[in-house]
Coordinates of C-alpha atoms in Angstrom, one line a residue:
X1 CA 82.7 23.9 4.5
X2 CA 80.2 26.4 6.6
X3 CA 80.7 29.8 5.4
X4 CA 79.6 32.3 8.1
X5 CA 79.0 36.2 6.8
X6 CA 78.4 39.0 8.7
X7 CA 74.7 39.0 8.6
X8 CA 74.7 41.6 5.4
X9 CA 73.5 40.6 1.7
X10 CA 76.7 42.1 0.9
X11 CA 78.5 39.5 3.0
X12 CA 76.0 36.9 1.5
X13 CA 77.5 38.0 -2.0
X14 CA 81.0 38.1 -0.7
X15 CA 80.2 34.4 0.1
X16 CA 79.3 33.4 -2.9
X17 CA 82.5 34.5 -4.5
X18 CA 84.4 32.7 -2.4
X19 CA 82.3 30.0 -2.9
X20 CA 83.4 30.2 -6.5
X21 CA 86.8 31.6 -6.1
X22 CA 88.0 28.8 -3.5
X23 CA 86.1 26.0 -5.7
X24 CA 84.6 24.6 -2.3
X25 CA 81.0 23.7 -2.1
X26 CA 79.1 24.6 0.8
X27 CA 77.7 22.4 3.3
X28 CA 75.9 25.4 4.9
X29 CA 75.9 29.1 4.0
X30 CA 74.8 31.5 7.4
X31 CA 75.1 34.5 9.6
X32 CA 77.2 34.9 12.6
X33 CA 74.2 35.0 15.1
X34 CA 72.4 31.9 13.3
X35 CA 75.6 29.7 13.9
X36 CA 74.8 26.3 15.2
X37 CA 77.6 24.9 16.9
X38 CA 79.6 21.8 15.0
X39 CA 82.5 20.1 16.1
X40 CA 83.2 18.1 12.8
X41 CA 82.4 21.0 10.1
X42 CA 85.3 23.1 8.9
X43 CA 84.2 27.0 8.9
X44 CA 85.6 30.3 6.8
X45 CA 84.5 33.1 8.5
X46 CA 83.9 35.6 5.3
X47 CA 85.3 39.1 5.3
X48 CA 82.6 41.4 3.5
X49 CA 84.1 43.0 0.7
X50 CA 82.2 45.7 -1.5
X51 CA 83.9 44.8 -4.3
X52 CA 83.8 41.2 -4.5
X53 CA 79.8 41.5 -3.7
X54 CA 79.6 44.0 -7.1
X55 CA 81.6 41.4 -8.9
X56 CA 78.6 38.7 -7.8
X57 CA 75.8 41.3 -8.6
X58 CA 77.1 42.2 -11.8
X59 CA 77.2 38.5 -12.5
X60 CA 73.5 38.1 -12.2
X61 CA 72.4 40.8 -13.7
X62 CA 73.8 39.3 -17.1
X63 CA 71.6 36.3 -16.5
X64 CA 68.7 37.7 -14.6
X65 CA 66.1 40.4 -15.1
X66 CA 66.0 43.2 -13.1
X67 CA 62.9 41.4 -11.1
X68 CA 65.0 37.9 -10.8
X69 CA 68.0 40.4 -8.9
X70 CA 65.3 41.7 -7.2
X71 CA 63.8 38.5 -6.1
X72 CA 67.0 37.3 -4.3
X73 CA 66.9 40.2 -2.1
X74 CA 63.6 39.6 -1.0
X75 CA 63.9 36.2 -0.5
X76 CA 67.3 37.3 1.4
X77 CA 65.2 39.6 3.8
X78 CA 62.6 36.2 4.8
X79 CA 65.4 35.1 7.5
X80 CA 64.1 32.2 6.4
X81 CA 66.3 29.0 7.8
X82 CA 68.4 27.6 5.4
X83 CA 67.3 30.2 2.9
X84 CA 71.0 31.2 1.8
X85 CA 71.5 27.2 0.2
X86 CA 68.8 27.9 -1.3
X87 CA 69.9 30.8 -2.8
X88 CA 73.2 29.3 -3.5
X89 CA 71.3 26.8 -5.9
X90 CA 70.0 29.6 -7.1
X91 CA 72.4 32.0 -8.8
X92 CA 74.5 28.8 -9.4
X93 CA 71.5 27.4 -11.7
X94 CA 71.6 31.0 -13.0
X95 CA 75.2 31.7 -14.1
X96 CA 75.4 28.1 -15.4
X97 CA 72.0 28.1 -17.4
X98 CA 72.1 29.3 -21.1
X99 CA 69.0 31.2 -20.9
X100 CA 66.7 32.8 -18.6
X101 CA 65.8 30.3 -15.3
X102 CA 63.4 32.6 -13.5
X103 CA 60.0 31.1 -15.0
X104 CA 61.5 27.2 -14.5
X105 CA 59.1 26.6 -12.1
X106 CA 60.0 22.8 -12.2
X107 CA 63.3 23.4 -10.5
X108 CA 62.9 23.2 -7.2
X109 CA 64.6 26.3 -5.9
X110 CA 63.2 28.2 -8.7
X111 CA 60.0 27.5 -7.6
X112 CA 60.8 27.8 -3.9
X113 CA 62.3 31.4 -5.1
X114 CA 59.1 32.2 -6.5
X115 CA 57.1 31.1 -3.1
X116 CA 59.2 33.4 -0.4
X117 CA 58.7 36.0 -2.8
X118 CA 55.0 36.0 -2.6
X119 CA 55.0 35.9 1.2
X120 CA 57.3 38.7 1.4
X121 CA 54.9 40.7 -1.5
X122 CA 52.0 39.8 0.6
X123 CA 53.8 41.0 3.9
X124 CA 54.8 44.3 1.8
X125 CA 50.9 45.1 1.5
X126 CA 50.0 44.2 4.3
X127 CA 52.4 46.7 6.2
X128 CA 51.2 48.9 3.5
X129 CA 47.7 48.9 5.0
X130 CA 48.0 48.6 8.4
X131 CA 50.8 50.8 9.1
X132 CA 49.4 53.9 11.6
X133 CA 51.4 56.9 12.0
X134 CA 50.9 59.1 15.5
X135 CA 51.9 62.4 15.6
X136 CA 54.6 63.4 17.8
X137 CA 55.2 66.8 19.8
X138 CA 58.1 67.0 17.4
X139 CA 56.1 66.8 14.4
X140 CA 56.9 63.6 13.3
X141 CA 54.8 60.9 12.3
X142 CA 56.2 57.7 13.8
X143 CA 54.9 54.1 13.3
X144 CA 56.0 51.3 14.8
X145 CA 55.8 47.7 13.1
X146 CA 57.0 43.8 13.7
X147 CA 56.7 42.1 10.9
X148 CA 56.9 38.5 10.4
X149 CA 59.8 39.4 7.6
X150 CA 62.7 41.7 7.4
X151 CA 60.6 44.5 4.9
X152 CA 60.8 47.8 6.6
X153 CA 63.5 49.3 4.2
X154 CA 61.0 47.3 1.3
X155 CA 58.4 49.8 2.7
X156 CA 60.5 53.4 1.4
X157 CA 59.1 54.0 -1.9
X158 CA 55.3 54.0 -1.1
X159 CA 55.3 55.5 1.9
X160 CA 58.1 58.2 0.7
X161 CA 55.8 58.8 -2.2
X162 CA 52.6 58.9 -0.4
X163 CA 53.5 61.3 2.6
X164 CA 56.2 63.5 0.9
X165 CA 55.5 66.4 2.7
X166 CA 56.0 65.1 6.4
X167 CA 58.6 63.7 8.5
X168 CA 58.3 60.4 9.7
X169 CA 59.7 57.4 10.8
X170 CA 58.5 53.9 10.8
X171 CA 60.4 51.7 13.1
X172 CA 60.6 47.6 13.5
X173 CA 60.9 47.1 17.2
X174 CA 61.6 43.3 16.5
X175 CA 64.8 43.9 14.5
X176 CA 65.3 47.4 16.4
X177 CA 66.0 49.4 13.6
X178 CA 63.9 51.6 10.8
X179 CA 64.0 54.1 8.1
X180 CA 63.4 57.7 8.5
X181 CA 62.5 60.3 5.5
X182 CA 63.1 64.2 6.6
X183 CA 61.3 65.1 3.0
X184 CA 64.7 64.7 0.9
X185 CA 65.6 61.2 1.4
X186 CA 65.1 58.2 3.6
X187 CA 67.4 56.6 5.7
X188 CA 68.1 53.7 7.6
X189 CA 68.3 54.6 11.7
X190 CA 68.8 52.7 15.0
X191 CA 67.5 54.4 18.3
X192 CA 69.6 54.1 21.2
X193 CA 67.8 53.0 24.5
X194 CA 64.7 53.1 22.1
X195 CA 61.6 52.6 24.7
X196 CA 58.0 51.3 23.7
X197 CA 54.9 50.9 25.6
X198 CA 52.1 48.4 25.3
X199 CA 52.3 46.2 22.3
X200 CA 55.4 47.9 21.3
X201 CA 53.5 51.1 20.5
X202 CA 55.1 55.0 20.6
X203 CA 55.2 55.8 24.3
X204 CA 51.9 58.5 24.6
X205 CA 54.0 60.7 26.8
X206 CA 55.6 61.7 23.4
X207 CA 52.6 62.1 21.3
X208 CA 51.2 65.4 20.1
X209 CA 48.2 66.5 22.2
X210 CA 45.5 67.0 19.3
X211 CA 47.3 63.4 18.2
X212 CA 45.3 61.9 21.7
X213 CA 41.9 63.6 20.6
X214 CA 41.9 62.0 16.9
X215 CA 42.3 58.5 18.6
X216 CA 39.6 58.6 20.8
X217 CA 37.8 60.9 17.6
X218 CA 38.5 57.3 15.2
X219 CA 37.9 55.3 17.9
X220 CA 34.2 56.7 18.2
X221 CA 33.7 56.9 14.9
X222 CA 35.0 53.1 13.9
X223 CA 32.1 52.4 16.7
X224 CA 29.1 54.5 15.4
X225 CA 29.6 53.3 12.3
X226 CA 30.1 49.4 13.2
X227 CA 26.9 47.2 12.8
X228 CA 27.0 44.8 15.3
X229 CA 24.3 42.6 13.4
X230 CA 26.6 42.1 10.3
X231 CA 29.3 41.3 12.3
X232 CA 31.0 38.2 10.3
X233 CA 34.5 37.5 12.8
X234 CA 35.4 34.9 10.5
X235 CA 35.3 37.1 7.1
X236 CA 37.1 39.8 9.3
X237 CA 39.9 37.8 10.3
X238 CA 40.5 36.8 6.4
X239 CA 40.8 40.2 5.4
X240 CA 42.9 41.4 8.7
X241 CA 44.4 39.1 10.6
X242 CA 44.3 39.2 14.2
X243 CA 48.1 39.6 14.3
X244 CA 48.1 42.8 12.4
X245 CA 45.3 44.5 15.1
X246 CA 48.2 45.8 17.2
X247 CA 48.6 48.4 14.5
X248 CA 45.0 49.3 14.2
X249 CA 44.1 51.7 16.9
X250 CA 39.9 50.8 17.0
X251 CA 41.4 47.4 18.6
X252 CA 43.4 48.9 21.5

């Protein structure tokens, strides 16, 4: 049996009830727009229910610390393939275990738990340095990002605590879709007809004038202070990879 959610954890969970509710293993778990056509599989498409995904929850939080929960969620947000079996094994080593699984390293989903996690940590602080905020003529700091995993919404809590006092939107042009914080809460947003220029970046057309002048002020700085001598490329690239220079304005 394929069961095929809408694309939400909560219709990941609601899977995994049914999962447990119908007593029918999975031969695959996945989202409506990752469906590979079969002609031989039989399919359930899942209805997301909020209460059935609480139910599942509720379930692991019994067995798992708050980090475990935590950990799924993450691993959730890699859209890594085949990810949701894994996850399946999972919680179903979890609910059935007597005791805690999380540190059970020689389980192999356990472990592979553990790995996604730190790419999606790693990703996490990554976006947390290289994320660059222009100004806009509305007074609002926007940034746009694409990163290689779905984190933006990870990104709230530092950046909410760090610039409480503005307004500002960071926005992942891959996924199309962002979080805003009007300095009372942050929300999740999706711009209609949304357009971008260059490598995805905040049209200029939009940008605050005095935003221009610091620019070209950091650009001339990151230059006048840049040794040429001491350049090291390969020590560079270590610390900031070349796919993360379409955030850094002294590399437009």
């Amino acid at each position: 049996m394929i069961y095929i959610h809408d694309n939400t954890f909560d219709g990941f969970l609601t899977s995994i009830f049914e999962i447990y509710d119908l007593k029918i293993l999975p031969d695959d778990i996945c989202g409506e727009k990752n469906l590979q056509p079969s002609l031989f599989a039989d399919k359930r498409k899942v209805t997301t229910d909020a209460d059935k995904s609480r139910r599942v929850l509720a379930g692991l939080k019994k067995k798992l610390s708050a980090h475990g929960v935590n950990s799924i969620y993450k691993c959730w947000l890699s859209e890594q393939k085949g990810i949701e079996m894994v996850l399946f094994r999972y919680i179903s080593y979890a609910l059935k275990s007597q005791r805690n699984i999380e540190s059970d390293f020689s389980n192999n989903d356990v472990l592979e738990v553990s790995q996604v996690v730190k790419k999606i940590n790693r990703e996490i602080h990554r976006m947390h340095a290289f994320v660059r905020f222009q100004k806009t003529s509305d007074e609002v700091y926007a940034a746009t990002i694409v990163p290689d995993f779905d984190v933006v919404t990870l990104l709230a809590p530092h950046f909410k605590e760090r610039y409480r006092n503005q307004h500002w939107l960071i926005y992942d042009t891959k996924r199309q879709y962002g979080i805003y914080y009007d300095q009372q809460e942050v929300i999740e947003v999706k711009l209609e007809d949304a357009q971008w220029e260059g490598r995805n970046k905040v049209r200029r057309s939009v940008l605050a004038e005095e935003e221009k002048e610091f620019e070209l002020l950091w650009k001339s700085y990151f230059k006048a202070t840049s040794i040429v001598e001491r350049t090291n490329l390969k020590l560079h690239l270590k610390h900031v990879p070349r796919r993360y220079w379409r955030y850094l304005p002294e590399k437009a």
